[in-house]
Coordinates of C-alpha atoms in Angstrom, one line a residue:
M1288 CA 17.5 -31.9 -11.0
N1289 CA 20.1 -31.6 -8.2
V1290 CA 19.2 -29.5 -5.1
F1291 CA 20.3 -25.9 -4.7
L1292 CA 22.6 -25.5 -1.8
I1293 CA 22.6 -21.8 -1.4
Y1294 CA 19.8 -20.4 -3.4
S1295 CA 16.2 -21.0 -2.3
A1296 CA 13.1 -18.8 -2.8
P1297 CA 9.4 -19.1 -3.5
S1298 CA 10.2 -18.8 -7.2
N1299 CA 12.3 -22.0 -6.9
G1300 CA 9.0 -23.9 -6.9
L1301 CA 8.1 -22.8 -10.4
I1302 CA 11.6 -23.7 -11.6
I1303 CA 11.4 -27.2 -10.2
N1304 CA 7.8 -27.8 -11.4
F1305 CA 8.6 -26.6 -14.9
T1306 CA 11.7 -28.8 -15.1
N1307 CA 9.9 -31.9 -13.8
A1308 CA 6.9 -31.3 -16.2
I1309 CA 9.3 -31.1 -19.2
T1310 CA 11.2 -34.2 -18.0
R1311 CA 7.8 -36.1 -17.8
N1312 CA 6.6 -34.4 -21.0
D1313 CA 3.4 -33.7 -19.1
T1314 CA 1.5 -31.5 -21.5
N1315 CA -1.2 -30.4 -19.0
A1316 CA 1.4 -29.5 -16.4
I1317 CA 3.6 -27.6 -18.9
S1318 CA 0.6 -25.6 -20.1
K1319 CA -0.3 -24.6 -16.6
I1320 CA 3.3 -23.7 -15.7
L1321 CA 3.7 -21.6 -18.9
H1322 CA 0.7 -19.6 -17.8
E1323 CA 2.3 -19.1 -14.4
L1324 CA 5.6 -18.1 -16.0
I1325 CA 4.1 -15.5 -18.2
A1326 CA 2.1 -14.0 -15.3
A1327 CA 5.2 -14.0 -13.1
S1328 CA 7.2 -12.2 -15.9
F1329 CA 4.7 -9.4 -16.0
R1330 CA 4.4 -9.2 -12.2
N1331 CA 8.2 -9.1 -11.8
N1332 CA 8.7 -6.6 -14.6
C1333 CA 10.8 -8.9 -16.9
A1334 CA 8.4 -9.7 -19.7
S1335 CA 10.8 -9.0 -22.6
G1336 CA 12.9 -11.5 -24.5
N1337 CA 13.3 -15.0 -23.2
L1338 CA 10.9 -15.3 -20.3
W1339 CA 12.4 -18.5 -19.0
H1340 CA 15.9 -17.0 -18.9
N1341 CA 14.6 -13.8 -17.3
H1342 CA 12.8 -15.8 -14.6
L1343 CA 16.0 -17.7 -13.7
T1344 CA 17.8 -14.4 -13.6
Y1345 CA 15.1 -12.8 -11.4
F1346 CA 15.5 -15.8 -9.1
L1347 CA 19.2 -15.2 -8.9
L1348 CA 19.0 -11.4 -8.3
N1349 CA 16.3 -11.5 -5.6
N1350 CA 17.7 -14.1 -3.4
E1351 CA 19.4 -12.6 -0.3
N1352 CA 21.6 -15.5 0.7
P1353 CA 25.0 -15.3 2.4
F1354 CA 26.9 -15.6 -0.9
A1355 CA 25.0 -12.7 -2.6
L1356 CA 25.2 -10.5 0.5
A1357 CA 29.0 -11.1 0.7
C1358 CA 29.4 -10.1 -2.9
E1359 CA 27.3 -6.9 -2.3
R1360 CA 29.7 -5.9 0.5
R1361 CA 32.5 -6.5 -2.0
K1362 CA 33.9 -9.4 0.1
S1363 CA 34.8 -11.9 -2.5
P1364 CA 33.7 -15.4 -1.3
K1365 CA 36.4 -18.0 -1.2
G1366 CA 36.8 -21.6 -0.3
S1367 CA 33.6 -23.5 0.5
M1368 CA 31.3 -20.6 -0.1
K1369 CA 32.6 -20.2 -3.6
D1370 CA 32.3 -23.9 -4.2
L1371 CA 28.7 -23.9 -3.1
A1372 CA 27.9 -21.0 -5.4
L1373 CA 29.5 -22.7 -8.4
H1374 CA 27.5 -25.9 -7.6
D1375 CA 24.3 -23.9 -7.8
L1376 CA 25.3 -22.1 -10.9
A1377 CA 26.2 -25.4 -12.6
I1378 CA 22.5 -26.3 -12.1
L1379 CA 21.4 -23.0 -13.4
H1380 CA 23.7 -23.3 -16.4
K1381 CA 21.8 -26.5 -17.4
L1382 CA 18.5 -24.9 -16.7
F1383 CA 19.4 -22.0 -19.1
R1384 CA 19.8 -24.7 -21.8
L1385 CA 16.6 -26.5 -21.2
E1386 CA 14.9 -27.4 -24.5
H1387 CA 11.3 -28.3 -25.3
D1388 CA 8.8 -27.4 -28.0
C1389 CA 6.9 -25.2 -25.5
M1390 CA 9.9 -22.9 -25.3
K1391 CA 9.0 -21.3 -28.6
Y1392 CA 6.1 -19.5 -26.8
V1393 CA 8.4 -17.7 -24.3
R1394 CA 11.7 -17.5 -26.2
D1395 CA 11.1 -14.1 -27.9
F1396 CA 8.5 -12.2 -26.0
R1397 CA 7.7 -8.7 -27.1
G1398 CA 7.0 -6.6 -24.0
D1399 CA 8.5 -4.4 -21.4
G1400 CA 11.1 -5.5 -18.9
N1401 CA 13.6 -4.3 -16.3
T1402 CA 16.7 -3.5 -18.3
L1403 CA 19.1 -4.7 -15.7
I1404 CA 17.4 -8.1 -15.5
C1405 CA 17.0 -8.6 -19.2
E1406 CA 20.6 -7.5 -20.0
L1407 CA 22.1 -9.8 -17.4
S1408 CA 19.8 -12.6 -18.5
A1409 CA 21.3 -12.4 -22.0
R1410 CA 24.8 -12.5 -20.7
L1411 CA 24.1 -15.5 -18.5
A1412 CA 22.4 -17.3 -21.4
A1413 CA 25.5 -16.7 -23.5
S1414 CA 27.9 -18.0 -20.8
K1415 CA 29.7 -21.1 -21.9
T1416 CA 30.5 -22.3 -18.4
P1417 CA 29.3 -22.0 -14.8
E1418 CA 32.5 -20.1 -14.0
E1419 CA 31.6 -17.5 -16.6
M1420 CA 28.2 -17.1 -15.1
Y1421 CA 29.8 -16.7 -11.7
E1422 CA 31.8 -13.7 -13.0
H1423 CA 28.7 -12.0 -14.4
V1424 CA 26.6 -12.7 -11.2
T1425 CA 29.2 -11.5 -8.7
A1426 CA 29.9 -8.4 -10.8
F1427 CA 26.2 -7.5 -10.7
Y1428 CA 26.0 -8.1 -7.0
E1429 CA 29.0 -5.8 -6.4
R1430 CA 27.7 -3.0 -8.5
Y1431 CA 23.9 -3.1 -7.8
G1432 CA 23.4 -5.3 -4.8
V1433 CA 20.9 -8.0 -4.3
G1434 CA 17.1 -8.2 -3.6
T1435 CA 14.5 -5.5 -3.6
L1436 CA 17.1 -2.8 -2.8
A1437 CA 18.9 -3.4 -6.1
F1438 CA 15.9 -2.5 -8.2
S1439 CA 14.1 0.3 -6.3
R1440 CA 15.2 3.5 -4.8
A1441 CA 12.4 4.3 -2.3
F1442 CA 10.6 2.1 0.2
R1443 CA 8.0 2.0 2.9
L1444 CA 8.1 -0.1 6.0
S1445 CA 5.2 -2.5 6.1
G1446 CA 5.3 -4.7 9.2
S1447 CA 8.7 -6.3 9.0
E1448 CA 9.1 -5.9 5.3
L1449 CA 10.4 -3.2 3.0
V1450 CA 7.9 -2.5 0.3
A1451 CA 9.1 -0.7 -2.9
V1452 CA 7.4 2.6 -3.7
G1453 CA 6.4 2.3 -7.4
N1454 CA 6.4 5.9 -8.5
V1455 CA 8.8 8.4 -6.9
G1456 CA 8.7 10.8 -9.8
N1457 CA 11.5 12.3 -11.7
V1458 CA 11.6 15.6 -9.8
R1459 CA 15.0 17.3 -9.8
L1460 CA 16.4 20.1 -7.6
D1461 CA 16.3 22.5 -10.6
D1462 CA 12.6 22.0 -10.7
L1463 CA 12.3 23.7 -7.3
V1464 CA 12.4 27.4 -8.1
G1465 CA 14.3 29.4 -5.5
Y1466 CA 15.6 28.2 -2.2
E1467 CA 19.1 28.0 -3.7
L1468 CA 21.0 28.2 -0.3
Q1469 CA 18.7 25.5 1.2
K1470 CA 19.3 23.2 -1.7
Q1471 CA 23.0 23.7 -1.6
E1472 CA 23.2 22.8 2.1
L1473 CA 21.0 19.7 1.6
V1474 CA 23.1 18.5 -1.4
A1475 CA 26.4 19.2 0.5
N1476 CA 25.3 17.0 3.4
T1477 CA 24.0 14.2 1.2
E1478 CA 27.2 14.3 -1.0
A1479 CA 29.3 13.8 2.1
F1480 CA 27.1 11.0 3.3
V1481 CA 27.2 9.0 0.0
S1482 CA 30.9 9.6 -0.2
G1483 CA 31.5 7.9 3.1
L1484 CA 32.4 11.2 4.9
P1485 CA 30.8 12.4 8.2
A1486 CA 27.3 13.8 7.7
N1487 CA 24.4 15.0 9.8
N1488 CA 20.8 14.1 10.3
V1489 CA 18.7 16.9 8.6
L1490 CA 15.5 18.7 9.7
L1491 CA 13.8 20.7 7.0
Y1492 CA 11.3 23.0 8.7
G1493 CA 9.1 25.9 7.7
D1494 CA 5.8 26.8 6.1
G1495 CA 3.7 24.2 4.3
G1496 CA 4.0 23.9 0.6
T1497 CA 7.5 25.4 0.3
G1498 CA 9.2 22.3 -1.2
K1499 CA 10.6 20.5 1.8
S1500 CA 9.4 17.0 0.8
T1501 CA 10.1 17.7 -2.9
S1502 CA 13.7 18.5 -2.0
V1503 CA 14.2 15.1 -0.4
R1504 CA 12.7 13.3 -3.4
A1505 CA 15.0 15.4 -5.7
V1506 CA 18.0 14.5 -3.6
L1507 CA 17.1 10.8 -3.9
N1508 CA 16.8 11.0 -7.7
E1509 CA 20.2 12.8 -7.8
F1510 CA 22.1 10.2 -5.7
A1511 CA 20.3 6.9 -6.2
P1512 CA 22.8 5.8 -8.9
R1513 CA 25.5 6.1 -6.2
G1514 CA 23.7 3.7 -3.9
L1515 CA 21.4 6.1 -2.0
R1516 CA 18.0 4.6 -0.8
V1517 CA 15.2 6.3 1.0
I1518 CA 12.8 4.5 3.5
E1519 CA 9.7 6.4 4.5
M1520 CA 8.5 5.9 8.0
Y1521 CA 5.5 7.2 10.0
K1522 CA 5.6 8.1 13.7
E1523 CA 3.4 5.1 14.6
Q1524 CA 6.2 2.9 13.3
F1525 CA 8.9 4.4 15.5
R1526 CA 8.8 1.4 17.9
D1527 CA 10.3 -0.6 14.9
I1528 CA 13.0 1.8 14.1
L1529 CA 15.8 0.1 16.1
R1530 CA 15.0 -3.2 14.3
L1531 CA 15.0 -1.4 11.0
T1532 CA 18.4 0.2 11.5
E1533 CA 19.9 -3.1 12.6
L1534 CA 18.6 -4.6 9.3
L1535 CA 20.1 -1.7 7.3
R1536 CA 23.5 -1.9 9.0
K1537 CA 24.3 -5.1 7.2
R1538 CA 23.7 -3.8 3.7
N1539 CA 26.1 -2.0 1.3
Y1540 CA 23.9 1.0 0.6
K1541 CA 23.4 4.5 2.1
F1542 CA 20.0 4.8 3.7
I1543 CA 18.0 7.9 4.5
I1544 CA 15.0 7.2 6.8
F1545 CA 12.6 9.9 5.7
I1546 CA 9.9 11.1 8.1
D1547 CA 7.5 13.6 6.4
D1548 CA 5.5 16.1 8.4
L1549 CA 7.1 15.2 11.7
S1550 CA 5.3 16.6 14.7
F1551 CA 4.1 15.5 18.1
E1552 CA 1.4 16.8 20.5
E1553 CA 2.4 17.3 24.1
D1554 CA 0.8 14.0 25.2
E1555 CA 2.6 11.8 22.5
S1556 CA 5.8 10.0 23.5
E1557 CA 6.8 8.1 20.4
Y1558 CA 9.5 10.7 19.8
K1559 CA 11.6 9.0 22.5
Y1560 CA 12.3 6.1 20.2
L1561 CA 13.5 8.5 17.5
K1562 CA 15.8 10.2 20.0
A1563 CA 17.4 6.9 20.9
V1564 CA 18.3 6.2 17.3
I1565 CA 19.5 9.6 16.3
E1566 CA 21.8 10.0 19.3
G1567 CA 21.8 9.0 22.9
G1568 CA 21.1 5.2 22.9
I1569 CA 23.6 2.6 23.9
E1570 CA 23.8 1.2 20.4
A1571 CA 25.3 3.6 17.9
R1572 CA 23.4 4.5 14.8
P1573 CA 24.9 2.7 11.7
D1574 CA 27.3 4.8 9.6
N1575 CA 25.2 4.1 6.5
V1576 CA 21.9 5.5 8.0
L1577 CA 20.8 9.1 8.3
I1578 CA 17.4 10.6 9.2
Y1579 CA 15.9 13.3 7.2
A1580 CA 12.7 14.8 8.5
T1581 CA 10.3 17.6 7.5
S1582 CA 8.2 19.6 9.9
N1583 CA 6.2 22.8 10.0
R1584 CA 7.5 23.2 13.6
R1585 CA 11.1 24.2 14.3
H1586 CA 11.1 22.3 17.5
I1587 CA 8.8 19.5 16.2
I1588 CA 7.0 18.9 19.5
R1589 CA 4.1 21.2 20.5
E1590 CA 5.0 23.7 23.2
V1591 CA 2.6 25.5 25.5
W1592 CA 3.1 28.4 27.8
S1593 CA 2.6 26.2 30.9
D1594 CA 5.8 24.4 30.0
R1595 CA 7.7 27.5 31.2
D1596 CA 6.1 27.6 34.6
D1597 CA 9.0 25.9 36.3
M1598 CA 11.7 28.7 35.8
E1599 CA 14.7 29.6 37.8
H1600 CA 15.8 33.2 38.0
N1601 CA 19.4 33.7 38.9
G1602 CA 20.8 36.4 36.7
D1603 CA 20.0 34.3 33.6
I1604 CA 16.8 32.5 32.8
H1605 CA 17.1 28.7 32.7
R1606 CA 14.4 26.8 30.9
S1607 CA 12.6 24.1 32.8
D1608 CA 13.1 20.4 32.4
T1609 CA 9.9 20.2 30.5
V1610 CA 11.1 22.6 27.8
E1611 CA 14.5 20.9 27.7
E1612 CA 12.9 17.6 27.1
K1613 CA 10.8 18.9 24.3
L1614 CA 13.7 20.7 22.6
S1615 CA 16.0 17.7 22.9
L1616 CA 14.6 15.9 19.8
A1617 CA 15.1 18.9 17.4
S1618 CA 18.6 19.5 18.8
R1619 CA 19.7 16.0 17.7
F1620 CA 19.4 17.1 14.0
G1621 CA 22.9 18.4 13.1
V1622 CA 21.5 20.4 10.1
A1623 CA 18.3 22.4 10.3
I1624 CA 17.2 24.1 7.1
N1625 CA 14.5 26.7 7.0
Y1626 CA 12.0 26.8 4.1
S1627 CA 10.0 30.0 4.6
S1628 CA 7.2 31.3 2.4
P1629 CA 8.6 33.2 -0.6
T1630 CA 8.3 36.9 -1.0
R1631 CA 5.7 38.2 -3.4
Q1632 CA 8.3 38.8 -6.1
A1633 CA 9.7 35.3 -5.6
Y1634 CA 6.2 33.8 -5.7
H1635 CA 5.7 35.6 -9.1
D1636 CA 9.0 34.2 -10.4
I1637 CA 7.9 30.7 -9.4
V1638 CA 4.6 31.2 -11.3
R1639 CA 6.3 32.6 -14.4
T1640 CA 8.8 29.7 -14.4
L1641 CA 6.1 27.0 -14.0
A1642 CA 4.0 28.6 -16.7
K1643 CA 7.0 28.7 -19.1
E1644 CA 7.8 25.0 -18.4
S1645 CA 4.2 24.0 -18.9
G1646 CA 4.0 25.9 -22.3
L1647 CA 1.2 28.2 -21.1
N1648 CA 0.6 31.1 -23.5
V1649 CA -0.8 33.7 -21.1
G1650 CA 0.1 37.4 -20.9
D1651 CA 2.3 38.3 -18.0
D1652 CA -0.2 40.8 -16.5
E1653 CA -3.1 38.3 -16.7
L1654 CA -0.9 35.5 -15.3
I1655 CA 0.3 37.4 -12.3
A1656 CA -3.0 39.0 -11.5
G1657 CA -4.6 35.5 -11.5
A1658 CA -1.8 34.2 -9.3
D1659 CA -2.4 36.9 -6.7
R1660 CA -6.1 36.1 -6.7
W1661 CA -5.4 32.4 -6.4
E1662 CA -3.0 32.6 -3.5
I1663 CA -5.5 34.8 -1.5
R1664 CA -8.1 32.0 -1.8
H1665 CA -5.8 29.0 -1.6
G1666 CA -3.5 29.3 1.4
G1667 CA -0.9 32.0 0.7
K1668 CA 2.3 32.4 -1.4
T1669 CA 4.0 29.0 -1.7
G1670 CA 5.4 26.8 -4.4
R1671 CA 2.5 24.4 -3.9
T1672 CA 0.0 27.2 -4.4
A1673 CA 1.8 28.2 -7.6
R1674 CA 1.8 24.7 -8.9
Q1675 CA -1.9 24.3 -8.2
Y1676 CA -2.6 27.6 -10.0
I1677 CA -0.7 26.5 -13.1
D1678 CA -2.5 23.1 -13.1
Y1679 CA -5.8 25.0 -12.9
L1680 CA -4.9 27.0 -15.9
L1681 CA -3.8 23.9 -17.8
G1682 CA -7.0 22.2 -17.0
R1683 CA -9.0 25.2 -18.2
K1684 CA -7.0 25.3 -21.4

């Protein structure tokens, strides 16, 4: 088999080994590699249909090479770059037509697979020429992108790698009862962001259990089909945030760096890295990156009365440098949305709504009396408390 000039990946090894084993008709090697192919298909979520074709397609779609990245940015490759891509696709065109008796075991597999991979795999298998494959592949890159970012919507930073979050959940903004003004402001800012318009970093602050993190997950589910991706970070990773933003700058997606439960004690200084990225560093934050954070503290960093010892009195009161330094991080969030605990009536409405959605058949008086007892013992009137109460009733049922 000729050498790939653009595409190269760990999965390339399986492709080469399988091809060589079939060429030699090495039964033992073929049997071993078929086992690897089936295992890889389940691991890569493409165990449906023709596993060999799916594996070749997975190889194409997860290889972040210059050609694929140029297509993702909708900069159609020309000249030598296009020629190199067609060279590799000519090899893959032959691999899609590889025949051997062993293929009957992987040609029509009945299982679950990623729809995007399996559908593209079928189109590539039906392509009559490398040029036709080229059109299908570039169209996919332009619409969905390439690599891990094309197949997942949420990620965590692990070392220098982005690791996909397996289960974000299907929560929608309508599932969050109440907080209509807060949701409208959050959606409006995110809509502007994914539409390529100016948008602000967002701080969602307020009482615990009021739906701040849930709102961010719901916004992700709403806008993911339009290219929104969320990357969750923890404050101990802030030293890597500049490197992360430089990586994201080169991709054709909109990224929200999500920091949940953001707060700092007075002796912690990691917030300075975050300040530099949000606003104030020499290097400007990429236009395709925003920071959404949740916090129980409006000003994020713990304040103490001793911070105000250094005061000047000259008609007006001027806060000390210590206070200004601590407030400077919160002031860099252009949008600050308050999620306060609901009123008792609003809490009751949340309980009734969740009970109805869950199919609970409980009288209203009994339901509300139980909700009031529950919130006294479990942390006050919040959406989280209401959800826990309903889950308790469902468990008892």
